[in-house]
């Protein structure tokens, strides 16, 4: 039998964007940068919504806002790069999260990878993936992508996002 929450309790809030943001600030998430080749050059953004979807075939998903500067390229590309950031890459994560930043200018180190996808240097791991679907989800799209190739062998420890800040993993 479902339990009805006591709405008179100060801690209980009705659904809202602020409630969702407040709850997910308490959820520690790994930090990734998603990249693609755009018409005017490389594009990319910081994502904490990365998820493994399927092992067979190897598939993942991530969310991208339809109002973001990266969305036009993400909407039209066939391939994306997925980069798992290390705790030494807080500045890189902040650069790719900042609106209007020159994300691929110095000091960002990158190269053109397979399928023309921008591949970031010095990350814990990276993948090149083929986009198979873009699913509408409110003001975002959930991108489903099949892994084509990658490198899982970068050194270091993962970067996490928690309570609105980038953090290293503690033992």
Coordinates of C-alpha atoms in Angstrom, one line a residue, residues 1 10 16 26 29 37 39 46 51 56 65 68 70 73-74 80 85 90 97 105 115 118 135 144-145 148 150 160 167:
X1 CA 0.0 0.0 0.0
X10 CA 9.2 21.1 6.4
X16 CA 9.9 21.4 -9.0
X26 CA 23.5 15.1 -2.9
X29 CA 28.4 11.5 -10.1
X37 CA 32.7 17.9 -34.6
X39 CA 30.1 22.8 -38.6
X46 CA 30.7 18.6 -19.2
X51 CA 25.3 5.9 -18.0
X56 CA 25.8 -6.3 -25.9
X65 CA 20.1 20.4 -23.0
X68 CA 23.0 24.5 -25.0
X70 CA 26.6 22.2 -28.1
X73 CA 26.2 19.8 -33.3
X74 CA 25.0 17.0 -31.1
X80 CA 30.6 11.6 -30.4
X85 CA 37.9 12.9 -16.4
X90 CA 38.8 20.1 -12.4
X97 CA 30.8 23.5 -18.1
X105 CA 41.7 26.8 -26.9
X115 CA 35.4 9.8 -37.3
X118 CA 37.7 15.6 -30.9
X135 CA 15.1 10.7 -27.2
X144 CA 22.0 6.8 -27.0
X145 CA 25.3 5.8 -28.6
X148 CA 32.9 2.0 -31.7
X150 CA 38.3 3.6 -27.1
X160 CA 33.4 13.5 -9.1
X167 CA 36.0 16.7 -6.0

